[in-house]
């Protein structure tokens, strides 16, 4: 079954009726592990699985693969962050440092850039709720990618421990 946090439901008025789904519509997701979820008003629900993105529009479910993401090997999470950017556009960051944006005209995700750390592994990715995507690495460094402007800047240096998570409040970004 599909679990939608109450906070996400409360954030959108009238969404309670939108999310009243039938088991038939969700039967194909049975046994699926969801790693992240976003809700776009009364339009749709997007969910990240271990290696794909699902979109539920209230009637049907569409599955989208990210370009270059392999589904071979062990079932591990390859999607680090699923989030809504400016104009409620759907964005995804993977654990390889790739950043994707959904193109509704082509009905697919397009790779926008890569923030790969080369030999240094990614350890955390977090959207700040505005236009910045924060990417942390195992060497204690981090970068900020401005999804509106397409610019990257390094902001953390020499922290000596891997970046595990980012936390934001209203005045921090």
Coordinates of N, CA and C in Angstrom, one line a residue:
X1 N 0.8 -1.2 0.0 CA 0.0 0.0 0.0 C 0.9 1.2 0.0
X2 N 0.3 2.3 -0.4 CA 1.0 3.6 -0.5 C 0.8 4.4 0.8
X3 N 1.8 4.8 1.4 CA 1.8 5.6 2.7 C 2.1 7.0 2.4
X4 N 1.1 7.9 2.7 CA 1.3 9.3 2.5 C 1.3 10.0 3.9
X5 N 2.4 10.7 4.3 CA 2.5 11.3 5.6 C 1.4 12.3 5.8
X6 N 0.8 12.4 7.0 CA -0.2 13.4 7.2 C 0.2 14.8 7.0
X7 N 1.4 15.1 7.2 CA 1.9 16.5 6.9 C 1.8 16.8 5.5
X8 N 2.0 15.8 4.6 CA 1.9 16.1 3.1 C 0.5 16.3 2.8
X9 N -0.4 15.5 3.4 CA -1.9 15.6 3.1 C -2.4 17.0 3.6
X10 N -2.0 17.4 4.8 CA -2.4 18.6 5.4 C -1.9 19.8 4.6
X11 N -0.8 19.7 3.9 CA -0.2 20.8 3.2 C -1.1 21.2 2.0
X12 N -1.9 20.3 1.5 CA -2.7 20.6 0.3 C -4.2 20.5 0.7
X13 N -4.9 21.5 0.5 CA -6.4 21.5 0.8 C -7.1 20.6 -0.2
X14 N -8.0 19.8 0.3 CA -8.8 18.9 -0.5 C -8.1 17.6 -1.0
X15 N -6.8 17.5 -0.6 CA -6.1 16.3 -1.0 C -6.6 15.0 -0.4
X16 N -7.3 15.1 0.7 CA -7.8 13.8 1.3 C -8.6 13.0 0.3
X17 N -9.4 13.7 -0.5 CA -10.2 13.0 -1.5 C -9.4 12.5 -2.7
X18 N -8.4 13.3 -3.0 CA -7.5 12.9 -4.1 C -6.8 11.6 -3.8
X19 N -6.3 11.4 -2.6 CA -5.5 10.3 -2.2 C -6.4 9.1 -1.8
X20 N -7.7 9.1 -1.9 CA -8.6 8.0 -1.6 C -8.5 7.1 -2.8
X21 N -7.5 6.2 -2.8 CA -7.3 5.4 -4.0 C -7.8 4.0 -3.8
X22 N -8.0 3.3 -4.9 CA -8.5 1.9 -4.8 C -7.3 1.0 -4.9
X23 N -7.4 -0.2 -4.3 CA -6.3 -1.2 -4.4 C -5.9 -1.6 -5.8
X24 N -6.9 -1.6 -6.7 CA -6.6 -2.0 -8.1 C -5.6 -1.0 -8.7
X25 N -5.7 0.3 -8.5 CA -4.8 1.2 -9.1 C -3.3 1.1 -8.6
X26 N -3.2 0.6 -7.3 CA -1.9 0.5 -6.7 C -1.4 -0.9 -6.7
X27 N -2.1 -1.9 -7.3 CA -1.7 -3.3 -7.2 C -0.3 -3.5 -7.7
X28 N 0.1 -2.8 -8.8 CA 1.4 -3.0 -9.4 C 2.6 -2.5 -8.5
X29 N 2.3 -1.8 -7.4 CA 3.3 -1.3 -6.5 C 3.5 -2.2 -5.3
X30 N 2.7 -3.2 -5.2 CA 2.8 -4.2 -4.1 C 4.2 -4.7 -3.9
X31 N 4.7 -4.6 -2.7 CA 6.1 -5.0 -2.4 C 7.2 -4.0 -2.8
X32 N 6.8 -2.9 -3.3 CA 7.8 -1.9 -3.7 C 8.3 -1.1 -2.5
X33 N 9.6 -0.9 -2.4 CA 10.1 0.0 -1.4 C 10.2 1.4 -1.8
X34 N 9.5 2.3 -1.1 CA 9.5 3.7 -1.4 C 10.6 4.4 -0.5
X35 N 11.4 5.2 -1.2 CA 12.5 5.9 -0.4 C 12.2 7.4 -0.2
X36 N 11.3 8.0 -1.0 CA 10.9 9.4 -0.9 C 9.6 9.6 -1.6
X37 N 8.9 10.7 -1.2 CA 7.6 11.0 -1.8 C 7.4 12.5 -1.8
X38 N 6.8 13.0 -2.9 CA 6.4 14.4 -2.9 C 5.0 14.5 -3.5
X39 N 4.2 15.5 -3.1 CA 2.9 15.7 -3.5 C 2.8 17.1 -4.2
X40 N 2.2 17.1 -5.4 CA 2.0 18.4 -6.1 C 0.6 18.8 -6.0
X41 N 0.2 19.6 -5.0 CA -1.2 20.1 -4.9 C -2.2 19.0 -5.2
X42 N -3.2 19.3 -6.0 CA -4.3 18.4 -6.3 C -3.9 17.6 -7.6
X43 N -2.7 17.7 -8.1 CA -2.3 17.1 -9.4 C -1.9 15.7 -9.3
X44 N -0.8 15.4 -8.6 CA -0.2 14.1 -8.6 C 0.7 13.8 -7.4
X45 N 1.0 12.6 -7.2 CA 2.0 12.1 -6.2 C 3.1 11.4 -6.9
X46 N 4.3 11.8 -6.5 CA 5.6 11.2 -7.1 C 6.2 10.5 -6.0
X47 N 6.7 9.3 -6.3 CA 7.4 8.4 -5.3 C 8.7 7.9 -5.9
X48 N 9.7 7.9 -5.1 CA 11.0 7.3 -5.5 C 11.1 5.9 -5.0
X49 N 11.4 5.0 -5.8 CA 11.7 3.6 -5.4 C 13.2 3.4 -5.3
X50 N 13.7 2.2 -5.2 CA 15.1 2.1 -5.2 C 15.8 2.5 -6.4
X51 N 15.2 2.4 -7.6 CA 15.9 2.8 -8.8 C 15.0 3.4 -9.9
X52 N 13.8 3.8 -9.5 CA 12.9 4.5 -10.5 C 12.0 5.5 -9.8
X53 N 11.2 6.2 -10.6 CA 10.3 7.2 -10.0 C 8.9 6.8 -10.5
X54 N 7.9 6.8 -9.6 CA 6.5 6.5 -10.0 C 5.7 7.8 -9.8
X55 N 4.8 7.9 -10.7 CA 3.9 9.1 -10.7 C 2.4 8.5 -10.7
X56 N 1.7 9.0 -9.7 CA 0.3 8.6 -9.6 C -0.6 9.8 -9.8
X57 N -1.4 9.9 -10.8 CA -2.2 11.1 -11.1 C -3.7 11.0 -10.6
X58 N -4.0 10.0 -9.8 CA -5.3 9.9 -9.3 C -6.1 8.7 -10.0
X59 N -5.5 8.3 -11.1 CA -6.1 7.2 -11.9 C -5.2 6.1 -12.3
X60 N -4.0 6.5 -12.8 CA -3.0 5.5 -13.2 C -1.6 5.8 -12.6
X61 N -0.8 4.8 -12.7 CA 0.6 4.9 -12.3 C 1.5 4.8 -13.5
X62 N 2.4 5.8 -13.6 CA 3.5 5.7 -14.6 C 4.8 5.5 -13.9
X63 N 5.7 4.7 -14.5 CA 7.0 4.5 -14.0 C 8.0 5.1 -14.9
X64 N 9.0 5.8 -14.3 CA 10.0 6.5 -15.1 C 11.4 6.0 -14.6
X65 N 12.3 5.7 -15.6 CA 13.7 5.4 -15.3 C 14.5 6.6 -15.5
X66 N 15.6 6.7 -14.7 CA 16.5 7.8 -14.9 C 17.6 7.4 -15.8
X67 N 17.9 8.3 -16.8 CA 18.9 7.9 -17.8 C 20.3 7.5 -17.1
X68 N 20.8 6.4 -17.5 CA 22.1 6.0 -17.0 C 22.1 5.3 -15.7
X69 N 21.0 5.1 -15.1 CA 20.9 4.4 -13.8 C 20.6 3.0 -14.1
X70 N 21.5 2.1 -13.6 CA 21.4 0.7 -13.8 C 20.5 0.1 -12.8
X71 N 19.7 -0.9 -13.2 CA 18.9 -1.7 -12.3 C 19.5 -3.0 -12.0
X72 N 20.7 -3.3 -12.5 CA 21.4 -4.5 -12.2 C 22.0 -4.5 -10.8
X73 N 22.3 -5.7 -10.3 CA 23.0 -5.9 -9.1 C 22.0 -5.9 -7.9
X74 N 22.5 -5.7 -6.7 CA 21.8 -5.8 -5.5 C 20.7 -4.7 -5.5
X75 N 19.6 -4.9 -4.8 CA 18.6 -3.8 -4.7 C 18.9 -2.8 -3.7
X76 N 19.7 -1.8 -4.1 CA 20.1 -0.7 -3.2 C 19.5 0.6 -3.7
X77 N 19.4 1.5 -2.8 CA 18.8 2.8 -3.2 C 19.8 3.5 -4.1
X78 N 19.4 3.9 -5.2 CA 20.2 4.7 -6.1 C 19.7 6.2 -6.2
X79 N 18.5 6.4 -5.7 CA 17.9 7.8 -5.7 C 18.1 8.4 -4.3
X80 N 18.8 9.5 -4.2 CA 19.1 10.1 -3.0 C 18.1 11.1 -2.5
X81 N 17.5 11.9 -3.5 CA 16.5 12.9 -3.1 C 15.6 13.1 -4.3
X82 N 14.3 13.2 -3.9 CA 13.2 13.5 -4.9 C 12.6 14.8 -4.3
X83 N 12.4 15.8 -5.1 CA 11.9 17.1 -4.5 C 11.3 18.0 -5.6
X84 N 10.5 18.9 -5.1 CA 9.9 19.9 -6.0 C 10.7 21.2 -6.0
X85 N 11.1 21.6 -7.2 CA 11.8 22.9 -7.4 C 10.9 24.0 -7.7
X86 N 11.4 25.1 -8.2 CA 10.6 26.2 -8.6 C 9.5 25.8 -9.6
X87 N 8.4 26.4 -9.5 CA 7.2 26.1 -10.4 C 6.7 24.7 -10.2
X88 N 7.0 24.0 -9.1 CA 6.6 22.7 -8.8 C 7.1 21.7 -9.8
X89 N 8.3 21.9 -10.4 CA 8.9 21.0 -11.3 C 9.5 19.9 -10.4
X90 N 9.5 18.7 -10.9 CA 10.0 17.5 -10.2 C 11.5 17.3 -10.5
X91 N 12.3 17.2 -9.5 CA 13.7 17.0 -9.6 C 14.1 15.7 -8.8
X92 N 15.3 15.1 -9.3 CA 15.8 14.0 -8.6 C 17.3 14.1 -8.6
X93 N 17.9 13.7 -7.5 CA 19.4 13.6 -7.4 C 19.7 12.1 -7.0
X94 N 20.7 11.5 -7.7 CA 21.0 10.1 -7.4 C 22.3 10.1 -6.6
X95 N 22.6 8.9 -6.1 CA 23.8 8.8 -5.2 C 25.1 8.8 -6.1
X96 N 25.0 8.9 -7.4 CA 26.2 9.0 -8.2 C 26.5 10.5 -8.5
X97 N 25.7 11.4 -8.0 CA 25.9 12.9 -8.2 C 25.2 13.5 -9.3
X98 N 24.4 12.7 -10.0 CA 23.6 13.2 -11.1 C 22.4 13.9 -10.7
X99 N 22.0 15.0 -11.4 CA 20.8 15.7 -11.0 C 19.9 15.7 -12.3
X100 N 18.6 15.3 -12.1 CA 17.7 15.2 -13.2 C 16.5 16.1 -12.9
X101 N 15.8 16.5 -14.0 CA 14.6 17.3 -13.9 C 13.6 16.6 -14.9
X102 N 12.3 16.5 -14.4 CA 11.3 15.9 -15.3 C 10.9 16.9 -16.3
X103 N 10.9 16.4 -17.6 CA 10.4 17.2 -18.7 C 9.0 16.8 -19.1
X104 N 8.0 17.5 -18.8 CA 6.6 17.0 -19.1 C 6.3 16.9 -20.5
X105 N 7.0 17.8 -21.4 CA 6.7 17.7 -22.8 C 7.3 16.4 -23.4
X106 N 8.4 15.9 -22.9 CA 8.9 14.6 -23.4 C 8.5 13.4 -22.5
X107 N 7.9 13.7 -21.4 CA 7.5 12.7 -20.4 C 8.6 11.8 -20.0
X108 N 9.7 12.4 -19.6 CA 10.9 11.7 -19.2 C 11.8 12.6 -18.3
X109 N 12.7 12.0 -17.6 CA 13.7 12.8 -16.8 C 14.9 13.0 -17.7
X110 N 15.4 14.2 -17.6 CA 16.6 14.6 -18.3 C 17.7 14.9 -17.3
X111 N 18.9 14.4 -17.6 CA 20.1 14.7 -16.7 C 20.5 16.2 -17.0
X112 N 20.5 17.0 -15.9 CA 20.9 18.4 -16.0 C 22.4 18.6 -15.7
X113 N 22.9 17.9 -14.7 CA 24.3 18.1 -14.4 C 24.8 16.9 -13.5
X114 N 26.1 16.9 -13.2 CA 26.6 15.9 -12.3 C 27.5 16.6 -11.3
X115 N 27.3 16.3 -10.0 CA 28.2 16.8 -9.0 C 28.9 15.7 -8.4
X116 N 29.3 14.7 -9.2 CA 30.1 13.6 -8.7 C 31.4 14.0 -8.1
X117 N 31.7 13.4 -7.0 CA 33.0 13.7 -6.3 C 34.2 12.9 -6.8
X118 N 34.0 12.3 -8.0 CA 35.1 11.4 -8.5 C 35.4 10.3 -7.6
X119 N 36.5 10.2 -7.0 CA 36.9 9.1 -6.1 C 36.2 9.3 -4.7
X120 N 35.7 10.4 -4.4 CA 35.1 10.7 -3.1 C 33.6 10.5 -3.3
X121 N 33.1 9.6 -2.4 CA 31.7 9.1 -2.5 C 30.8 10.2 -2.0
X122 N 29.6 10.2 -2.6 CA 28.5 11.1 -2.1 C 28.0 10.4 -0.8
X123 N 27.6 11.3 0.2 CA 27.1 10.7 1.4 C 25.7 11.3 1.8
X124 N 25.4 12.4 1.3 CA 24.1 13.1 1.6 C 23.7 14.1 0.5
X125 N 22.4 14.1 0.2 CA 21.9 15.1 -0.7 C 20.6 15.6 -0.1
X126 N 20.4 16.9 -0.1 CA 19.2 17.5 0.5 C 18.8 18.8 -0.2
X127 N 17.5 18.9 -0.6 CA 17.0 20.1 -1.1 C 16.6 21.0 0.0
X128 N 16.9 22.3 0.0 CA 16.6 23.2 1.1 C 15.2 23.8 1.1
X129 N 14.4 23.4 0.1 CA 13.0 23.9 0.0 C 12.9 25.2 -0.8
X130 N 14.1 25.7 -1.3 CA 14.1 26.9 -2.1 C 14.7 26.5 -3.4
X131 N 15.9 27.0 -3.8 CA 16.5 26.7 -5.1 C 17.8 26.0 -4.9
X132 N 18.2 25.7 -3.7 CA 19.5 25.1 -3.5 C 19.5 23.6 -3.2
X133 N 20.3 22.8 -3.8 CA 20.5 21.4 -3.5 C 21.9 21.2 -2.9
X134 N 21.9 20.7 -1.7 CA 23.2 20.6 -1.0 C 23.6 19.1 -1.1
X135 N 24.9 19.0 -1.5 CA 25.5 17.6 -1.7 C 26.7 17.5 -0.8
X136 N 26.7 16.5 0.1 CA 27.8 16.2 1.0 C 28.5 15.0 0.6
X137 N 29.8 15.0 0.9 CA 30.7 13.9 0.5 C 31.4 13.3 1.7
X138 N 31.9 12.1 1.5 CA 32.5 11.3 2.6 C 33.8 12.0 3.2
X139 N 34.4 12.9 2.4 CA 35.6 13.5 2.9 C 35.3 14.8 3.8
X140 N 34.0 15.1 4.0 CA 33.6 16.3 4.8 C 33.4 17.5 3.9
X141 N 33.6 17.4 2.6 CA 33.3 18.6 1.8 C 31.8 18.6 1.3
X142 N 31.4 19.7 0.9 CA 30.0 19.8 0.3 C 29.9 20.9 -0.7
X143 N 29.0 20.7 -1.6 CA 28.7 21.7 -2.7 C 27.2 22.1 -2.6
X144 N 27.0 23.2 -3.1 CA 25.6 23.7 -3.3 C 25.3 23.9 -4.7
X145 N 24.3 23.3 -5.3 CA 23.9 23.5 -6.7 C 22.6 24.3 -6.7
X146 N 22.6 25.5 -7.3 CA 21.5 26.4 -7.5 C 20.7 25.9 -8.7
X147 N 19.5 25.2 -8.4 CA 18.8 24.6 -9.6 C 18.1 25.7 -10.5
X148 N 17.9 26.9 -10.0 CA 17.3 27.9 -10.8 C 18.4 28.6 -11.7
X149 N 19.6 28.7 -11.2 CA 20.6 29.4 -12.0 C 21.6 28.4 -12.7
X150 N 21.6 27.2 -12.2 CA 22.5 26.2 -12.8 C 24.0 26.3 -12.4
X151 N 24.2 27.0 -11.2 CA 25.6 27.2 -10.7 C 25.9 26.3 -9.5
X152 N 27.2 25.9 -9.4 CA 27.6 25.1 -8.3 C 28.7 25.9 -7.5
X153 N 28.6 25.8 -6.2 CA 29.7 26.4 -5.4 C 30.1 25.5 -4.3
X154 N 31.3 25.4 -3.9 CA 31.8 24.6 -2.8 C 31.7 25.5 -1.5
X155 N 31.1 24.9 -0.5 CA 30.9 25.7 0.8 C 31.5 25.0 2.0
X156 N 31.8 23.7 2.0 CA 32.4 23.1 3.2 C 33.7 22.5 2.8
X157 N 34.7 22.8 3.7 CA 36.0 22.3 3.4 C 36.7 21.8 4.7
X158 N 37.4 20.7 4.7 CA 38.1 20.2 5.8 C 37.4 19.9 7.1
X159 N 36.1 19.4 6.9 CA 35.4 19.1 8.1 C 35.8 17.7 8.8
X160 N 36.6 17.0 8.1 CA 37.2 15.7 8.6 C 36.3 14.6 8.8
X161 N 35.0 14.8 8.7 CA 34.1 13.7 8.9 C 33.1 13.7 7.7
X162 N 32.6 12.6 7.3 CA 31.6 12.6 6.2 C 30.3 13.4 6.6
X163 N 29.8 14.1 5.6 CA 28.5 14.8 5.7 C 27.4 13.8 5.8
X164 N 26.7 13.7 6.8 CA 25.6 12.7 7.0 C 24.2 13.3 6.6
X165 N 24.0 14.5 6.9 CA 22.7 15.1 6.7 C 22.8 16.6 6.8
X166 N 21.8 17.3 6.2 CA 21.7 18.7 6.3 C 20.4 19.1 6.9
X167 N 20.3 20.1 7.7 CA 19.1 20.6 8.3 C 18.9 22.0 8.0
X168 N 17.7 22.4 7.7 CA 17.4 23.8 7.3 C 16.2 24.3 8.1
X169 N 16.3 25.6 8.5 CA 15.1 26.2 9.0 C 14.8 27.4 8.1
X170 N 13.8 28.1 8.4 CA 13.3 29.2 7.6 C 14.4 30.3 7.3
X171 N 15.3 30.5 8.3 CA 16.2 31.6 8.1 C 17.6 31.1 7.8
X172 N 17.8 29.8 7.5 CA 19.2 29.3 7.3 C 19.7 29.3 5.9
X173 N 18.8 29.5 4.9 CA 19.3 29.4 3.5 C 19.3 30.7 2.9

